[in-house]
Amino acid sequence: MTDRAALRIAVTGIDDEDTEEATIALGEVLAELPIDTMKRPAGAVAPPGTRATEALEVGAIVVALASSPEVISAVLGGLRQWVSDRRRGRVEVTVGSDVLILDNASPEQQDKIVDAFIERAFGR
């Protein structure tokens, strides 16, 4: 049986309205990557007067995927490309207590950061 991993992915560094739009766009990108499931985590209780029973956490998506080097690298590569194409904001990927921040650093810097994160979070 393949080990599973859960990643919390958050869009940060932009205002709430742009964050929500970016999160929806990021969800579309993630749907094309080798993930098993994707969901928007619940946030605080919806404000009084709204019809929602619970609010979604602004900017966050949780994905489940196979904990293999190929899958993890593919997903992180897709996230890196998405951040690079947007040229603003950043994406924070959390696995347990390990956090990876993807922003507009150079490709060489991103390679080092991602490699270190994979080693720390997944022991590879």
PDB file of N, CA and C in Angstrom, residues 40-93:
ATOM      1  N   ARG A  40     -11.755  22.451   0.446  1.00  0.00           N
ATOM      2  CA  ARG A  40     -11.556  23.742   1.096  1.00  0.00           C
ATOM      3  C   ARG A  40     -11.903  23.550   2.564  1.00  0.00           C
ATOM      4  N   PRO A  41     -10.960  23.793   3.473  1.00  0.00           N
ATOM      5  CA  PRO A  41     -11.252  23.598   4.895  1.00  0.00           C
ATOM      6  C   PRO A  41     -12.209  24.666   5.425  1.00  0.00           C
ATOM      7  N   ALA A  42     -12.970  24.272   6.419  1.00  0.00           N
ATOM      8  CA  ALA A  42     -13.890  25.207   7.058  1.00  0.00           C
ATOM      9  C   ALA A  42     -13.101  26.213   7.878  1.00  0.00           C
ATOM     10  N   GLY A  43     -13.585  27.431   7.875  1.00  0.00           N
ATOM     11  CA  GLY A  43     -12.973  28.475   8.693  1.00  0.00           C
ATOM     12  C   GLY A  43     -13.858  28.760   9.878  1.00  0.00           C
ATOM     13  N   ALA A  44     -13.942  30.000  10.230  1.00  0.00           N
ATOM     14  CA  ALA A  44     -14.793  30.419  11.337  1.00  0.00           C
ATOM     15  C   ALA A  44     -16.257  30.246  10.944  1.00  0.00           C
ATOM     16  N   VAL A  45     -17.122  30.343  11.906  1.00  0.00           N
ATOM     17  CA  VAL A  45     -18.559  30.293  11.643  1.00  0.00           C
ATOM     18  C   VAL A  45     -18.913  31.460  10.738  1.00  0.00           C
ATOM     19  N   ALA A  46     -19.801  31.214   9.788  1.00  0.00           N
ATOM     20  CA  ALA A  46     -20.210  32.258   8.851  1.00  0.00           C
ATOM     21  C   ALA A  46     -20.791  33.451   9.606  1.00  0.00           C
ATOM     22  N   PRO A  47     -20.570  34.652   9.095  1.00  0.00           N
ATOM     23  CA  PRO A  47     -21.088  35.847   9.768  1.00  0.00           C
ATOM     24  C   PRO A  47     -22.617  35.833   9.867  1.00  0.00           C
ATOM     25  N   PRO A  48     -23.152  36.420  10.938  1.00  0.00           N
ATOM     26  CA  PRO A  48     -24.612  36.502  11.073  1.00  0.00           C
ATOM     27  C   PRO A  48     -25.215  37.207   9.859  1.00  0.00           C
ATOM     28  N   GLY A  49     -26.374  36.734   9.439  1.00  0.00           N
ATOM     29  CA  GLY A  49     -27.053  37.357   8.311  1.00  0.00           C
ATOM     30  C   GLY A  49     -26.695  36.718   6.980  1.00  0.00           C
ATOM     31  N   THR A  50     -25.715  35.817   6.956  1.00  0.00           N
ATOM     32  CA  THR A  50     -25.389  35.129   5.713  1.00  0.00           C
ATOM     33  C   THR A  50     -26.127  33.801   5.681  1.00  0.00           C
ATOM     34  N   ARG A  51     -26.238  33.233   4.511  1.00  0.00           N
ATOM     35  CA  ARG A  51     -26.969  31.975   4.374  1.00  0.00           C
ATOM     36  C   ARG A  51     -26.097  30.756   4.610  1.00  0.00           C
ATOM     37  N   ALA A  52     -24.801  30.927   4.583  1.00  0.00           N
ATOM     38  CA  ALA A  52     -23.897  29.794   4.765  1.00  0.00           C
ATOM     39  C   ALA A  52     -23.944  29.299   6.196  1.00  0.00           C
ATOM     40  N   THR A  53     -23.818  27.989   6.373  1.00  0.00           N
ATOM     41  CA  THR A  53     -23.782  27.441   7.725  1.00  0.00           C
ATOM     42  C   THR A  53     -22.361  27.450   8.269  1.00  0.00           C
ATOM     43  N   GLU A  54     -21.378  27.410   7.383  1.00  0.00           N
ATOM     44  CA  GLU A  54     -19.995  27.568   7.820  1.00  0.00           C
ATOM     45  C   GLU A  54     -19.219  28.263   6.708  1.00  0.00           C
ATOM     46  N   ALA A  55     -18.257  29.043   7.118  1.00  0.00           N
ATOM     47  CA  ALA A  55     -17.438  29.761   6.161  1.00  0.00           C
ATOM     48  C   ALA A  55     -16.244  28.901   5.783  1.00  0.00           C
ATOM     49  N   LEU A  56     -15.708  29.157   4.595  1.00  0.00           N
ATOM     50  CA  LEU A  56     -14.489  28.484   4.176  1.00  0.00           C
ATOM     51  C   LEU A  56     -13.296  29.301   4.625  1.00  0.00           C
ATOM     52  N   GLU A  57     -12.208  28.620   4.914  1.00  0.00           N
ATOM     53  CA  GLU A  57     -10.980  29.318   5.269  1.00  0.00           C
ATOM     54  C   GLU A  57     -10.471  30.028   4.020  1.00  0.00           C
ATOM     55  N   VAL A  58     -10.307  31.332   4.102  1.00  0.00           N
ATOM     56  CA  VAL A  58      -9.900  32.124   2.946  1.00  0.00           C
ATOM     57  C   VAL A  58      -8.526  31.684   2.484  1.00  0.00           C
ATOM     58  N   GLY A  59      -8.423  31.334   1.216  1.00  0.00           N
ATOM     59  CA  GLY A  59      -7.142  31.040   0.605  1.00  0.00           C
ATOM     60  C   GLY A  59      -6.580  29.657   0.827  1.00  0.00           C
ATOM     61  N   ALA A  60      -7.315  28.765   1.458  1.00  0.00           N
ATOM     62  CA  ALA A  60      -6.734  27.463   1.806  1.00  0.00           C
ATOM     63  C   ALA A  60      -7.390  26.313   1.055  1.00  0.00           C
ATOM     64  N   ILE A  61      -6.555  25.336   0.715  1.00  0.00           N
ATOM     65  CA  ILE A  61      -6.990  24.091   0.100  1.00  0.00           C
ATOM     66  C   ILE A  61      -6.190  22.975   0.772  1.00  0.00           C
ATOM     67  N   VAL A  62      -6.850  21.859   1.058  1.00  0.00           N
ATOM     68  CA  VAL A  62      -6.153  20.699   1.596  1.00  0.00           C
ATOM     69  C   VAL A  62      -6.238  19.602   0.550  1.00  0.00           C
ATOM     70  N   VAL A  63      -5.088  19.013   0.226  1.00  0.00           N
ATOM     71  CA  VAL A  63      -5.058  17.928  -0.750  1.00  0.00           C
ATOM     72  C   VAL A  63      -4.461  16.680  -0.118  1.00  0.00           C
ATOM     73  N   ALA A  64      -4.929  15.548  -0.582  1.00  0.00           N
ATOM     74  CA  ALA A  64      -4.349  14.262  -0.197  1.00  0.00           C
ATOM     75  C   ALA A  64      -3.732  13.665  -1.452  1.00  0.00           C
ATOM     76  N   LEU A  65      -2.560  13.046  -1.282  1.00  0.00           N
ATOM     77  CA  LEU A  65      -1.861  12.496  -2.424  1.00  0.00           C
ATOM     78  C   LEU A  65      -0.957  11.368  -1.985  1.00  0.00           C
ATOM     79  N   ALA A  66      -0.466  10.631  -2.960  1.00  0.00           N
ATOM     80  CA  ALA A  66       0.502   9.573  -2.665  1.00  0.00           C
ATOM     81  C   ALA A  66       1.795  10.229  -2.192  1.00  0.00           C
ATOM     82  N   SER A  67       2.392   9.651  -1.169  1.00  0.00           N
ATOM     83  CA  SER A  67       3.620  10.195  -0.605  1.00  0.00           C
ATOM     84  C   SER A  67       4.833   9.596  -1.327  1.00  0.00           C
ATOM     85  N   SER A  68       4.849   9.777  -2.648  1.00  0.00           N
ATOM     86  CA  SER A  68       5.980   9.289  -3.437  1.00  0.00           C
ATOM     87  C   SER A  68       6.748  10.500  -3.975  1.00  0.00           C
ATOM     88  N   PRO A  69       8.045  10.350  -4.167  1.00  0.00           N
ATOM     89  CA  PRO A  69       8.838  11.478  -4.670  1.00  0.00           C
ATOM     90  C   PRO A  69       8.306  12.047  -5.990  1.00  0.00           C
ATOM     91  N   GLU A  70       7.845  11.167  -6.868  1.00  0.00           N
ATOM     92  CA  GLU A  70       7.352  11.625  -8.170  1.00  0.00           C
ATOM     93  C   GLU A  70       6.090  12.479  -8.032  1.00  0.00           C
ATOM     94  N   VAL A  71       5.164  12.022  -7.208  1.00  0.00           N
ATOM     95  CA  VAL A  71       3.902  12.755  -7.027  1.00  0.00           C
ATOM     96  C   VAL A  71       4.152  14.078  -6.308  1.00  0.00           C
ATOM     97  N   ILE A  72       4.911  14.034  -5.243  1.00  0.00           N
ATOM     98  CA  ILE A  72       5.195  15.258  -4.484  1.00  0.00           C
ATOM     99  C   ILE A  72       5.918  16.273  -5.364  1.00  0.00           C
ATOM    100  N   SER A  73       6.904  15.823  -6.115  1.00  0.00           N
ATOM    101  CA  SER A  73       7.635  16.724  -7.011  1.00  0.00           C
ATOM    102  C   SER A  73       6.718  17.309  -8.080  1.00  0.00           C
ATOM    103  N   ALA A  74       5.818  16.492  -8.633  1.00  0.00           N
ATOM    104  CA  ALA A  74       4.892  16.984  -9.656  1.00  0.00           C
ATOM    105  C   ALA A  74       3.959  18.054  -9.097  1.00  0.00           C
ATOM    106  N   VAL A  75       3.430  17.816  -7.906  1.00  0.00           N
ATOM    107  CA  VAL A  75       2.512  18.790  -7.296  1.00  0.00           C
ATOM    108  C   VAL A  75       3.253  20.081  -6.947  1.00  0.00           C
ATOM    109  N   LEU A  76       4.424  19.966  -6.328  1.00  0.00           N
ATOM    110  CA  LEU A  76       5.180  21.170  -5.984  1.00  0.00           C
ATOM    111  C   LEU A  76       5.638  21.901  -7.241  1.00  0.00           C
ATOM    112  N   GLY A  77       5.962  21.167  -8.294  1.00  0.00           N
ATOM    113  CA  GLY A  77       6.323  21.801  -9.567  1.00  0.00           C
ATOM    114  C   GLY A  77       5.158  22.577 -10.159  1.00  0.00           C
ATOM    115  N   GLY A  78       3.965  21.999 -10.085  1.00  0.00           N
ATOM    116  CA  GLY A  78       2.776  22.700 -10.569  1.00  0.00           C
ATOM    117  C   GLY A  78       2.499  23.967  -9.768  1.00  0.00           C
ATOM    118  N   LEU A  79       2.683  23.893  -8.454  1.00  0.00           N
ATOM    119  CA  LEU A  79       2.493  25.070  -7.599  1.00  0.00           C
ATOM    120  C   LEU A  79       3.527  26.145  -7.919  1.00  0.00           C
ATOM    121  N   ARG A  80       4.769  25.734  -8.113  1.00  0.00           N
ATOM    122  CA  ARG A  80       5.836  26.693  -8.459  1.00  0.00           C
ATOM    123  C   ARG A  80       5.504  27.409  -9.758  1.00  0.00           C
ATOM    124  N   GLN A  81       5.049  26.660 -10.748  1.00  0.00           N
ATOM    125  CA  GLN A  81       4.718  27.268 -12.046  1.00  0.00           C
ATOM    126  C   GLN A  81       3.560  28.244 -11.899  1.00  0.00           C
ATOM    127  N   TRP A  82       2.565  27.876 -11.109  1.00  0.00           N
ATOM    128  CA  TRP A  82       1.404  28.739 -10.910  1.00  0.00           C
ATOM    129  C   TRP A  82       1.824  30.057 -10.258  1.00  0.00           C
ATOM    130  N   VAL A  83       2.672  29.983  -9.236  1.00  0.00           N
ATOM    131  CA  VAL A  83       3.153  31.194  -8.561  1.00  0.00           C
ATOM    132  C   VAL A  83       3.962  32.046  -9.538  1.00  0.00           C
ATOM    133  N   SER A  84       4.815  31.416 -10.305  1.00  0.00           N
ATOM    134  CA  SER A  84       5.644  32.132 -11.276  1.00  0.00           C
ATOM    135  C   SER A  84       4.784  32.837 -12.324  1.00  0.00           C
ATOM    136  N   ASP A  85       3.749  32.171 -12.801  1.00  0.00           N
ATOM    137  CA  ASP A  85       2.856  32.765 -13.811  1.00  0.00           C
ATOM    138  C   ASP A  85       2.078  33.953 -13.255  1.00  0.00           C
ATOM    139  N   ARG A  86       1.697  33.900 -11.970  1.00  0.00           N
ATOM    140  CA  ARG A  86       0.906  34.983 -11.358  1.00  0.00           C
ATOM    141  C   ARG A  86       1.740  36.216 -11.074  1.00  0.00           C
ATOM    142  N   ARG A  87       2.986  36.025 -10.685  1.00  0.00           N
ATOM    143  CA  ARG A  87       3.925  37.109 -10.385  1.00  0.00           C
ATOM    144  C   ARG A  87       3.531  37.988  -9.202  1.00  0.00           C
ATOM    145  N   ARG A  88       2.627  37.508  -8.369  1.00  0.00           N
ATOM    146  CA  ARG A  88       2.300  38.232  -7.135  1.00  0.00           C
ATOM    147  C   ARG A  88       1.699  37.256  -6.144  1.00  0.00           C
ATOM    148  N   GLY A  89       1.832  37.617  -4.882  1.00  0.00           N
ATOM    149  CA  GLY A  89       1.387  36.712  -3.830  1.00  0.00           C
ATOM    150  C   GLY A  89       2.344  35.553  -3.685  1.00  0.00           C
ATOM    151  N   ARG A  90       1.954  34.637  -2.854  1.00  0.00           N
ATOM    152  CA  ARG A  90       2.781  33.444  -2.647  1.00  0.00           C
ATOM    153  C   ARG A  90       1.878  32.296  -2.215  1.00  0.00           C
ATOM    154  N   VAL A  91       2.455  31.110  -2.219  1.00  0.00           N
ATOM    155  CA  VAL A  91       1.750  29.910  -1.789  1.00  0.00           C
ATOM    156  C   VAL A  91       2.539  29.304  -0.647  1.00  0.00           C
ATOM    157  N   GLU A  92       1.841  28.964   0.420  1.00  0.00           N
ATOM    158  CA  GLU A  92       2.452  28.290   1.563  1.00  0.00           C
ATOM    159  C   GLU A  92       1.924  26.864   1.596  1.00  0.00           C
ATOM    160  N   VAL A  93       2.850  25.915   1.598  1.00  0.00           N
ATOM    161  CA  VAL A  93       2.504  24.499   1.655  1.00  0.00           C
ATOM    162  C   VAL A  93       2.932  23.986   3.028  1.00  0.00           C
TER     163      VAL A  93
END
